Coordinates of C-alpha atoms and ligand atoms in Angstrom, one line a residue:
M1 CA -21.2 -21.2 -65.4
L2 CA -20.1 -24.0 -62.7
S3 CA -20.5 -27.5 -63.1
P4 CA -21.3 -29.0 -60.0
T5 CA -18.2 -30.5 -59.8
Q6 CA -16.7 -27.8 -59.6
L7 CA -18.9 -25.5 -57.2
L8 CA -18.8 -28.6 -54.6
L9 CA -14.6 -28.5 -55.1
L10 CA -15.2 -24.5 -54.5
P11 CA -15.5 -24.6 -50.3
P12 CA -12.5 -27.2 -50.0
T13 CA -10.5 -24.5 -52.2
L14 CA -11.2 -21.7 -50.7
L15 CA -10.3 -23.1 -47.3
L16 CA -7.1 -24.6 -48.9
C17 CA -5.7 -20.5 -50.3
L18 CA -6.8 -19.5 -47.6
V19 CA -5.1 -21.6 -44.9
I20 CA -1.3 -21.3 -47.0
R21 CA -1.7 -17.5 -46.8
R22 CA -1.8 -17.7 -43.1
I23 CA 0.7 -19.8 -43.1
L24 CA 3.0 -17.6 -46.0
T25 CA 2.2 -15.2 -44.1
N26 CA 2.6 -15.6 -40.5
F27 CA 5.9 -18.1 -40.7
F28 CA 7.4 -15.5 -43.4
F29 CA 5.4 -12.7 -44.3
H30 CA 4.5 -10.8 -40.9
P31 CA 6.4 -8.1 -39.1
L32 CA 7.4 -10.9 -35.8
S33 CA 7.9 -13.9 -38.2
S34 CA 11.6 -13.9 -37.0
F35 CA 10.9 -14.6 -33.6
P36 CA 10.9 -18.3 -31.9
A37 CA 7.8 -19.9 -31.9
P38 CA 6.2 -23.8 -32.0
F39 CA 4.4 -24.1 -35.2
Y40 CA 1.2 -24.0 -33.7
T41 CA 1.4 -20.6 -32.0
R42 CA 2.9 -18.9 -35.4
L43 CA -0.3 -20.5 -37.4
T44 CA -3.1 -19.6 -35.0
S45 CA -4.0 -17.9 -31.5
L46 CA -6.5 -20.9 -30.7
P47 CA -4.1 -22.5 -29.0
L48 CA -3.0 -20.3 -26.5
A49 CA -7.3 -19.5 -25.6
A50 CA -8.0 -23.1 -24.8
L51 CA -5.1 -23.6 -22.7
S52 CA -6.4 -20.3 -20.4
L53 CA -9.4 -21.2 -20.8
L54 CA -7.8 -25.4 -19.8
G55 CA -6.1 -23.2 -17.0
R56 CA -2.9 -24.9 -18.2
E57 CA -1.7 -21.6 -19.9
P58 CA 0.4 -20.4 -16.8
E59 CA 2.1 -24.5 -16.8
F60 CA 2.7 -24.3 -20.5
L61 CA 4.4 -21.1 -20.9
H62 CA 7.1 -21.7 -18.4
N63 CA 7.5 -25.0 -20.2
L64 CA 7.5 -23.9 -23.4
T65 CA 10.0 -21.5 -22.1
K66 CA 12.7 -24.3 -21.2
K67 CA 12.4 -26.1 -24.2
Y68 CA 14.5 -22.8 -25.3
P69 CA 18.4 -22.3 -24.8
P70 CA 18.2 -19.3 -21.9
S71 CA 19.6 -16.7 -25.6
T72 CA 16.5 -17.2 -26.3
R73 CA 14.5 -13.5 -25.1
A74 CA 11.1 -13.5 -26.5
I75 CA 8.8 -16.3 -28.0
L76 CA 5.5 -16.3 -30.0
I77 CA 2.8 -17.5 -28.2
T78 CA -0.1 -16.4 -30.5
P79 CA 1.0 -14.7 -34.7
T80 CA 0.7 -11.4 -33.0
L81 CA 1.7 -11.5 -28.9
L82 CA 5.9 -11.8 -27.8
F83 CA 6.6 -12.9 -24.7
F84 CA 8.9 -12.0 -22.7
P85 CA 10.2 -14.8 -19.7
H86 CA 13.4 -13.2 -18.6
A87 CA 13.2 -10.8 -15.7
S88 CA 15.2 -8.5 -17.4
S89 CA 12.8 -8.0 -19.5
L90 CA 10.7 -6.4 -17.1
K91 CA 11.6 -3.2 -16.7
P92 CA 12.1 -2.2 -20.5
I93 CA 9.1 -3.3 -21.5
Y94 CA 6.5 -2.3 -18.2
W95 CA 8.4 1.0 -16.5
S96 CA 8.8 2.7 -20.4
P97 CA 7.4 6.0 -20.1
T98 CA 6.3 5.1 -23.4
H99 CA 5.0 1.7 -24.0
N100 CA 1.3 2.0 -21.1
H101 CA -1.0 1.8 -24.0
K102 CA -2.1 -1.4 -23.4
G103 CA -2.6 -4.9 -25.6
S104 CA -5.4 -6.2 -26.6
L105 CA -6.2 -9.0 -22.9
Y106 CA -7.7 -5.6 -21.7
G107 CA -10.0 -4.3 -24.5
T108 CA -12.6 -6.7 -24.9
G109 CA -15.6 -5.5 -23.0
A110 CA -15.5 -8.5 -21.7
L111 CA -14.9 -7.2 -17.6
G112 CA -17.5 -4.7 -18.2
P113 CA -17.6 -0.9 -18.5
T114 CA -14.1 0.9 -19.9
S115 CA -12.4 1.1 -16.0
L116 CA -8.8 2.6 -15.1
F117 CA -8.0 -1.1 -15.5
S118 CA -8.8 -1.4 -19.1
T119 CA -8.2 1.9 -20.1
I120 CA -6.2 1.4 -23.5
P121 CA -4.3 4.9 -24.6
A122 CA -1.1 5.8 -21.8
E123 CA -2.5 9.2 -21.9
D124 CA -6.1 8.6 -21.1
H125 CA -5.1 6.2 -18.3
K126 CA -2.5 8.7 -16.7
S127 CA -5.3 11.3 -16.8
L128 CA -7.9 9.0 -14.3
R129 CA -5.2 7.5 -12.4
K130 CA -4.6 11.8 -11.7
S131 CA -7.9 11.8 -10.7
L132 CA -8.3 8.5 -8.5
G133 CA -5.4 7.6 -7.4
G134 CA -3.8 9.4 -4.7
T135 CA -2.5 8.7 -1.1
H136 CA -5.4 7.0 0.3
W137 CA -3.9 4.3 -0.8
S138 CA -0.3 4.1 0.8
V139 CA 0.5 2.1 2.9
S140 CA 0.9 5.3 6.1
Y141 CA -2.5 6.6 5.2
L142 CA -3.6 2.6 5.6
K143 CA -2.2 2.7 8.5
T144 CA -3.8 5.7 10.5
F145 CA -7.1 5.2 9.1
Q146 CA -8.2 1.9 7.9
E147 CA -6.3 -0.6 10.0
P148 CA -8.1 -0.2 13.3
R149 CA -11.5 -1.6 11.3
I150 CA -9.1 -4.0 9.6
D151 CA -7.9 -5.6 12.9
N152 CA -11.9 -5.8 13.8
L153 CA -12.1 -8.4 10.8
V154 CA -9.5 -10.1 12.0
T155 CA -10.6 -10.2 15.6
F156 CA -13.1 -11.5 14.4
F157 CA -12.5 -13.7 12.1
V158 CA -10.5 -15.6 14.8
N159 CA -13.3 -15.9 16.7
Q160 CA -15.5 -17.3 14.5
L161 CA -12.6 -19.9 14.0
S162 CA -12.1 -20.2 17.4
L163 CA -16.2 -21.4 17.6
L164 CA -15.5 -24.3 15.6
P165 CA -16.1 -27.5 17.7
P166 CA -12.4 -29.6 17.5
D167 CA -13.9 -32.3 15.8
H168 CA -16.3 -30.3 12.8
E169 CA -16.3 -30.8 9.1
P170 CA -13.1 -30.0 7.0
F171 CA -14.1 -26.7 4.9
Q172 CA -12.4 -25.2 2.3
M173 CA -9.5 -22.8 3.3
G174 CA -9.3 -21.3 0.3
E175 CA -12.9 -20.3 0.4
K176 CA -12.3 -18.6 3.5
L177 CA -9.1 -17.0 2.8
A178 CA -11.7 -14.5 0.1
Q179 CA -14.5 -14.8 2.5
F180 CA -12.6 -12.5 4.8
A181 CA -10.4 -10.6 1.3
A182 CA -13.8 -9.7 0.3
D183 CA -15.1 -8.7 3.6
V184 CA -12.3 -6.2 3.6
M185 CA -12.9 -4.9 0.2
T186 CA -16.7 -4.6 1.1
L187 CA -15.4 -2.8 4.5
L188 CA -13.3 -0.3 2.6
V189 CA -14.8 0.6 -1.0
F190 CA -19.1 0.0 1.0
G191 CA -18.4 1.7 4.8
K192 CA -19.3 -2.2 5.9
P193 CA -18.7 -5.7 5.5
W194 CA -20.9 -6.9 3.4
G195 CA -20.9 -10.6 6.3
F196 CA -18.9 -12.7 4.0
I197 CA -17.1 -14.3 7.1
A198 CA -20.7 -14.0 9.6
H199 CA -23.0 -15.8 7.3
D200 CA -20.1 -18.4 5.9
R201 CA -21.6 -18.4 2.4
D202 CA -20.8 -15.6 -1.1
E203 CA -23.2 -12.5 -0.1
R204 CA -24.3 -11.4 -3.2
R205 CA -23.0 -13.9 -5.5
L206 CA -19.9 -11.2 -5.6
L207 CA -16.9 -14.1 -5.6
S208 CA -18.8 -16.4 -8.3
A209 CA -20.4 -13.6 -10.1
F210 CA -16.4 -12.6 -10.3
R211 CA -15.0 -15.8 -11.2
E212 CA -18.0 -16.9 -14.0
S213 CA -16.5 -13.5 -15.9
L214 CA -13.1 -14.9 -16.1
P215 CA -13.6 -17.1 -18.6
M216 CA -14.5 -15.1 -21.4
F217 CA -11.6 -12.9 -20.3
A218 CA -9.1 -14.6 -21.2
F219 CA -10.7 -16.3 -24.7
A220 CA -11.3 -12.8 -25.9
A221 CA -8.0 -11.1 -24.6
R222 CA -6.5 -14.9 -26.4
C223 CA -8.0 -15.4 -28.9
N224 CA -7.1 -13.2 -32.5
S225 CA -10.0 -14.3 -34.7
F226 CA -12.7 -14.5 -31.9
R227 CA -12.2 -10.7 -31.2
E228 CA -12.0 -9.5 -35.3
L229 CA -14.4 -11.8 -36.4
I230 CA -17.1 -11.9 -33.2
L231 CA -16.0 -9.5 -30.8
S232 CA -15.8 -6.7 -33.8
S233 CA -19.9 -6.7 -34.3
P234 CA -21.4 -4.7 -32.4
W235 CA -24.7 -6.2 -32.1
I236 CA -23.1 -9.5 -31.2
R237 CA -20.9 -8.1 -29.0
G238 CA -24.2 -6.1 -27.4
L239 CA -25.4 -9.8 -27.2
I240 CA -22.2 -11.8 -25.5
M241 CA -20.8 -8.9 -23.7
P242 CA -21.4 -8.2 -20.0
K243 CA -24.1 -5.9 -19.5
V244 CA -25.6 -4.4 -17.0
D245 CA -28.3 -6.7 -15.8
D246 CA -27.0 -9.7 -17.0
K247 CA -28.0 -12.1 -13.5
T248 CA -24.0 -13.7 -13.6
G249 CA -21.1 -12.7 -14.5
S250 CA -19.5 -9.5 -15.1
G251 CA -23.2 -8.0 -16.3
Y252 CA -23.6 -8.4 -12.5
L253 CA -21.3 -7.1 -10.8
A254 CA -21.4 -3.7 -12.4
S255 CA -25.2 -4.0 -11.3
Q256 CA -24.2 -4.0 -8.2
A257 CA -21.7 -2.0 -8.5
K258 CA -24.6 0.8 -10.0
L259 CA -26.7 0.0 -7.1
A260 CA -23.8 1.5 -4.5
V261 CA -23.6 4.3 -6.5
A262 CA -27.0 6.0 -6.7
Q263 CA -27.4 5.0 -3.1
R264 CA -24.5 6.9 -1.7
E265 CA -25.2 9.6 -4.1
Q266 CA -28.6 9.6 -2.5
E267 CA -26.9 9.4 0.3
R268 CA -24.6 12.1 0.2
E269 CA -27.5 14.6 -1.5
Q270 CA -29.5 13.9 2.0
G271 CA -26.2 14.5 4.2
I272 CA -26.1 11.4 5.6
G273 CA -23.0 10.4 7.6
G274 CA -22.1 14.4 7.3
E275 CA -19.1 15.3 8.9
G276 CA -18.3 12.2 11.3
K277 CA -18.3 9.1 8.6
M278 CA -15.8 7.3 7.4
R279 CA -15.0 8.2 4.6
D280 CA -15.0 4.9 1.8
Y281 CA -13.4 4.1 -1.3
L282 CA -16.8 5.2 -2.9
D283 CA -16.5 8.6 -0.9
Y284 CA -13.0 9.4 -2.7
T285 CA -14.8 7.9 -6.1
F286 CA -17.2 10.5 -5.8
D287 CA -14.4 12.7 -4.6
A288 CA -12.0 12.2 -7.5
R289 CA -11.5 15.3 -10.0
D290 CA -10.4 15.3 -13.4
G291 CA -7.6 17.7 -14.9
N292 CA -10.8 20.0 -15.2
G293 CA -11.6 19.7 -11.5
E294 CA -15.1 18.3 -12.5
P295 CA -16.4 15.2 -10.5
L296 CA -16.3 11.8 -13.0
T297 CA -19.2 11.2 -14.3
R298 CA -21.9 8.6 -13.4
A299 CA -20.5 6.4 -15.9
Q300 CA -17.0 6.3 -14.7
K301 CA -17.6 6.1 -10.6
E302 CA -20.3 2.9 -11.6
A303 CA -17.2 1.3 -13.9
H304 CA -14.3 2.2 -10.9
A305 CA -16.7 1.1 -8.2
T306 CA -17.0 -2.3 -10.4
L307 CA -13.4 -2.4 -11.0
L308 CA -12.8 -2.4 -7.3
I309 CA -15.1 -5.0 -6.8
Q310 CA -13.6 -7.3 -9.4
A311 CA -9.8 -6.4 -8.5
G312 CA -10.1 -6.4 -4.2
A313 CA -11.9 -9.5 -3.5
D314 CA -10.5 -13.1 -5.4
T315 CA -7.3 -11.8 -6.3
T316 CA -5.9 -11.0 -2.6
G317 CA -8.5 -13.6 -1.4
S318 CA -6.5 -16.5 -3.9
G319 CA -2.9 -15.1 -2.2
L320 CA -3.5 -15.5 1.5
G321 CA -4.5 -19.2 0.4
A322 CA -1.1 -19.7 -1.5
V323 CA 0.6 -18.6 1.6
L324 CA -0.3 -20.5 3.8
R325 CA -0.7 -23.4 1.5
L326 CA 2.6 -23.3 0.6
M327 CA 3.5 -22.8 5.0
L328 CA 1.5 -25.7 5.5
E329 CA 2.5 -28.5 2.4
H330 CA 6.5 -26.5 3.5
G331 CA 6.5 -28.1 7.9
E332 CA 9.9 -26.8 8.8
C333 CA 8.6 -23.3 8.0
M334 CA 5.6 -23.4 8.9
K335 CA 8.0 -24.1 12.0
K336 CA 10.1 -21.4 11.7
A337 CA 8.0 -18.6 11.4
R338 CA 5.6 -19.9 14.3
R339 CA 8.9 -20.0 16.4
E340 CA 10.1 -16.4 15.0
I341 CA 6.2 -15.6 16.6
E342 CA 6.4 -17.3 20.0
V343 CA 9.8 -15.1 20.2
A344 CA 8.6 -11.4 19.3
D345 CA 5.2 -13.0 22.1
E346 CA 7.9 -13.8 24.3
K347 CA 9.1 -9.8 24.3
G348 CA 5.5 -8.6 24.3
L349 CA 6.7 -7.1 20.7
L350 CA 2.7 -8.2 18.5
S351 CA -0.1 -6.3 19.3
T352 CA -3.8 -8.6 19.1
P353 CA -4.4 -8.9 16.4
V354 CA -0.9 -8.1 14.9
L355 CA -0.6 -4.8 13.3
Y356 CA 1.3 -4.6 9.8
E357 CA 4.0 -2.4 11.4
E358 CA 4.8 -5.2 14.0
T359 CA 4.8 -7.7 11.3
K360 CA 6.7 -5.6 9.3
Q361 CA 9.4 -4.8 12.0
H362 CA 9.4 -8.3 14.1
L363 CA 9.0 -10.9 12.0
P364 CA 10.9 -10.9 8.7
Y365 CA 10.6 -14.5 8.2
F366 CA 7.1 -14.5 8.3
V367 CA 7.3 -11.8 5.7
A368 CA 9.4 -13.6 3.6
C369 CA 7.5 -16.9 3.5
I370 CA 4.7 -14.2 2.1
K371 CA 7.5 -12.4 -0.6
E372 CA 7.8 -16.7 -0.6
G373 CA 4.5 -17.6 -1.9
L374 CA 3.7 -15.0 -3.6
R375 CA 6.7 -15.4 -6.2
V376 CA 5.9 -18.9 -7.1
N377 CA 1.7 -18.7 -6.7
P378 CA 1.6 -15.4 -7.9
P379 CA -2.7 -14.8 -8.0
A380 CA -2.7 -12.7 -10.9
P381 CA -0.8 -15.2 -13.7
N382 CA -1.7 -13.3 -16.3
L383 CA -0.2 -12.0 -19.3
F384 CA 0.1 -8.2 -19.5
G385 CA 0.2 -6.7 -22.9
R386 CA 1.3 -3.7 -23.5
I387 CA 2.3 -2.1 -27.9
I388 CA 5.3 -0.5 -28.7
L389 CA 4.3 2.5 -30.3
E390 CA 7.9 4.0 -30.4
K391 CA 8.8 4.8 -34.2
G392 CA 11.3 2.4 -35.7
G393 CA 10.2 -0.3 -32.9
T394 CA 12.4 -0.6 -29.6
V395 CA 15.0 -3.1 -28.2
I396 CA 13.9 -5.2 -25.3
D397 CA 15.9 -7.4 -23.1
G398 CA 18.3 -7.2 -26.3
V399 CA 16.0 -8.1 -28.9
H400 CA 14.4 -5.0 -31.5
V401 CA 10.8 -5.4 -31.3
P402 CA 8.5 -3.6 -34.2
Q403 CA 6.8 -1.1 -34.0
G404 CA 3.1 -1.8 -33.8
A405 CA 4.2 -5.1 -31.7
E406 CA 2.1 -6.5 -28.8
V407 CA 4.6 -7.5 -26.3
C408 CA 3.8 -9.3 -22.5
S409 CA 5.4 -11.1 -19.7
N410 CA 3.8 -12.9 -17.2
P411 CA 4.8 -13.3 -12.8
Y412 CA 4.0 -16.8 -12.8
V413 CA 7.5 -17.5 -15.3
V414 CA 9.7 -14.2 -14.0
G415 CA 8.6 -15.6 -11.0
R416 CA 10.6 -19.1 -12.1
D417 CA 13.1 -17.3 -13.1
P418 CA 16.6 -19.1 -13.4
E419 CA 18.8 -16.3 -13.7
L420 CA 17.5 -14.1 -11.1
Y421 CA 16.1 -16.6 -8.7
G422 CA 18.6 -19.3 -9.5
P423 CA 18.6 -23.4 -10.3
D424 CA 16.3 -23.9 -7.3
A425 CA 14.1 -20.9 -8.8
E426 CA 10.6 -23.3 -8.8
A427 CA 11.0 -24.1 -5.5
F428 CA 9.7 -22.8 -2.0
E429 CA 12.6 -21.4 0.3
P430 CA 11.5 -18.3 2.2
E431 CA 15.1 -17.8 3.4
R432 CA 16.0 -16.4 -0.4
W433 CA 14.7 -13.4 0.7
L434 CA 16.4 -12.8 3.7
N435 CA 19.8 -14.7 3.1
G436 CA 22.7 -14.6 0.0
N437 CA 23.9 -12.0 -1.5
E438 CA 22.6 -8.3 -1.5
K439 CA 22.5 -6.9 -5.2
R440 CA 20.8 -9.6 -6.1
R441 CA 17.8 -9.6 -2.8
A442 CA 17.4 -6.3 -4.7
E443 CA 17.0 -7.3 -7.7
M444 CA 14.3 -10.3 -7.1
E445 CA 12.6 -7.4 -5.1
A446 CA 12.7 -5.0 -8.0
A447 CA 12.1 -7.7 -10.1
N448 CA 8.5 -8.1 -8.8
F449 CA 5.7 -8.7 -10.9
V450 CA 2.6 -9.9 -9.1
F451 CA 0.6 -6.7 -9.0
S452 CA 2.3 -5.9 -12.6
M453 CA 5.1 -2.4 -12.0
G454 CA 5.2 0.6 -13.5
P455 CA 3.0 3.4 -14.3
R456 CA -0.1 0.9 -14.2
V457 CA 0.8 -1.3 -11.1
C458 CA -2.2 -2.2 -9.0
L459 CA -3.7 0.7 -7.1
G460 CA -4.2 -2.3 -4.2
K461 CA -0.9 -3.5 -3.9
E462 CA -0.3 -1.6 -0.1
I463 CA -4.1 -2.8 0.8
A464 CA -3.6 -6.5 -0.4
M465 CA 0.0 -6.8 1.4
M466 CA -2.1 -5.3 4.5
E467 CA -4.1 -8.5 4.8
M468 CA -1.1 -10.4 4.0
Y469 CA 0.7 -9.1 6.8
K470 CA -1.7 -9.4 9.0
V471 CA -4.2 -12.3 9.5
L472 CA -1.6 -14.5 8.2
P473 CA 0.5 -14.5 11.3
E474 CA -2.9 -14.0 13.4
I475 CA -4.1 -17.5 12.4
V476 CA -0.8 -19.0 12.1
R477 CA -0.8 -17.7 15.8
R478 CA -3.9 -18.5 17.6
F479 CA -4.5 -21.9 15.0
D480 CA -3.3 -24.9 14.6
F481 CA -4.4 -27.0 11.1
E482 CA -4.8 -30.3 10.6
V483 CA -4.3 -29.8 6.5
V484 CA -7.1 -32.4 4.8
S485 CA -6.4 -32.2 1.6
A486 CA -3.5 -30.0 0.7
G487 CA -4.8 -28.5 -2.5
K488 CA -3.4 -26.9 -5.3
Y489 CA -2.4 -24.0 -7.2
V490 CA -5.1 -23.8 -10.4
D491 CA -5.0 -20.2 -13.0
R492 CA -8.7 -19.7 -14.0
G493 CA -7.9 -17.7 -16.2
G494 CA -5.6 -15.4 -15.7
V495 CA -6.4 -15.3 -11.6
A496 CA -5.9 -18.3 -9.8
C497 CA -7.3 -20.2 -7.1
N498 CA -6.1 -23.2 -4.1
K499 CA -8.7 -26.1 -4.8
D500 CA -9.4 -28.5 -2.6
F501 CA -7.2 -27.0 0.8
M502 CA -9.1 -28.9 2.9
V503 CA -8.4 -28.0 6.5
R504 CA -9.6 -28.5 10.0
V505 CA -7.8 -26.0 13.0
R506 CA -8.0 -26.3 16.6
R507 CA -7.6 -23.0 18.5
R508 CA -4.1 -22.9 20.6
A509 CA -3.8 -23.0 23.8
Ligands
LIG1 C1 -3.7 -9.8 -4.0 C2 -3.5 -9.1 -4.7 C3 -4.0 -8.7 -5.5 C4 -3.1 -8.7 -6.2 C5 -2.4 -10.0 -6.8 C6 -3.4 -8.0 -7.6 C7 -3.2 -7.9 -9.2 C8 -2.7 -6.5 -10.1 C9 -2.1 -6.2 -11.2 C10 -1.5 -7.5 -12.0 C11 -3.5 -5.7 -12.0 C12 -2.5 -5.1 -13.8 C13 -2.0 -4.0 -13.9 C14 -1.5 -4.7 -15.3 O1 -3.1 -4.5 -16.3 O2 -0.4 -4.2 -15.7 C15 -3.6 -4.5 -11.0 C16 -4.5 -3.7 -11.0 C17 -5.4 -2.7 -10.8 N1 -5.3 -3.6 -9.0 FE1 -4.7 -5.4 -8.1 N2 -4.2 -6.9 -7.3 C18 -4.5 -7.5 -6.4 C19 -5.4 -7.0 -5.5 C20 -6.3 -5.3 -5.4 C21 -7.2 -4.7 -4.4 C22 -7.2 -5.5 -2.8 C23 -7.6 -3.1 -4.8 C24 -8.2 -2.4 -4.2 C25 -9.3 -2.7 -3.4 C26 -6.7 -3.5 -6.3 C27 -7.2 -2.6 -7.3 C28 -6.5 -2.4 -8.6 C29 -6.8 -1.4 -9.2 C30 -7.7 -0.4 -9.1 C31 -5.9 -1.8 -10.8 C32 -5.8 -1.2 -11.5 C33 -5.0 -0.4 -11.7 C34 -4.8 1.3 -13.1 O3 -5.2 0.5 -13.9 O4 -4.1 1.9 -13.4 N3 -6.2 -4.6 -6.2 N4 -4.4 -5.3 -10.0
LIG2 C1 4.0 -29.6 -18.7 O1 5.4 -30.0 -18.9 C2 5.3 -31.2 -17.6 C3 6.9 -32.1 -17.7 O2 7.1 -32.7 -19.0 C4 3.9 -32.1 -18.4 O3 3.4 -33.5 -17.4 C5 2.9 -31.4 -19.0 O4 1.6 -31.7 -18.6 C6 3.2 -29.9 -19.9 N1 2.1 -29.2 -18.7 C7 2.1 -28.6 -20.6 C8 0.5 -27.6 -20.2 O5 2.1 -28.2 -21.2

């Protein structure tokens, strides 16, 4: 029998043994222990999880990268996650046909039902993407079929802003643009805008419910022991992970998607809308066929509708807000962009509202501002993890990575890689997309990681870019902005926002 003193000492002794074992494993015997890392990220995944919750992760990773010599190609940012900070790592990670197996970021269930985005195995994703992808995500389709409808929303948005009296209360421009993006998303996905701009509010709590889901998504994705000890129990999983009928977060969004799918099913059965109906992305989801020619299951349709709600609104709003905010912060850029619009207007080159193709052809400086804004303040500064499945591992950016390892990169950090963007990599300089070495510019285009890249790249990228190319030049053309509060770029667990970006707008003559 143990004496009372011995009994008392048992728990701390056990704990000490566990800690020593953890140290020995992580520092000496783990397959990734030879990679450089600060001692605390090698020891546990908690620091990264906490930094993400605090909205400091992008900045932390960027700081960390600068602490190591440029010869350092990969850093261990949790005991099991290898981070690649340089743009030269992107192609070998994300374009490799063999690393499309997603990592721990995706499989936690924190965003609700398993969707295209959260499908882990490469093969399963490939067939689902084949079913759900297609020409309706392309620029040429969007220009022909959806741009006229987006034009209506741009015109409505400009009119709403024009109605404000000159001395109106300042408002959050980041929120306003998120509302615009949410109207576009609901228009495209469900057939009509839910009225975010019309009512100046977060309709059906779509934006706030999305934001509520981010902390759990961020924490569960990073914290290994949370996943291994807590989420591994189906009972606790059921208790804390989102489920349909929740009043908040992803569970609530999933319930909205479920309602929309049920309603559409009825309408389609009754032939409502019929031949002449403008098809929306919910129709395309119903039309999707798997490899055997079968429609998707009810659960797959609901998951896809949930994903589109989550993926399409706040991200795009964040990008719109960041570009405008950075242009206003750099007055000389705004001046140049405006001059470019005036010159194009004098030549009669721009419609009202401006068309995607017109911006692309006639407003190259504005386009450069958009690219630069997204580079410096990417809307999704997340860790897009992939698992290396090749036998014997693989080589990424010159370093050998063992089989089974999880690797990732981050658009905020690779977008600041001095090897690609030079010593002024952190500055907002739209000119870099227009001047200088052509080869370098092509490399910059190829290193665009804002929407991720490769076979699992954002499906809605062209929709988001179309919004950027239309609503931003149009409001710069029609309004002067008085910046009441400059605001700043803040990460919220993988999706950024433009916090406290307050303006007054005045219609230009
Ligand atoms: C500026 C706005 C946007 C940004 C920054 C963005 C970014 C991303 C990123 C980084 C991914 C993940 C890729 C990965 O896991 O490696 C993604 C996936 C996805 N996005 Fe977007 N997105 C934006 C707008 C949109 C819009 C407007 C839609 C649709 C309405 C959309 C639909 C999707 C879908 C369906 C996926 C999953 C693709 C797949 O896994 O095959 N996104 N997006
Ligand atoms: C990053 O570095 C800056 C400047 O040294 C510092 O002020 C900031 O607190 C650091 N941030 C993080 C999250 O490490």
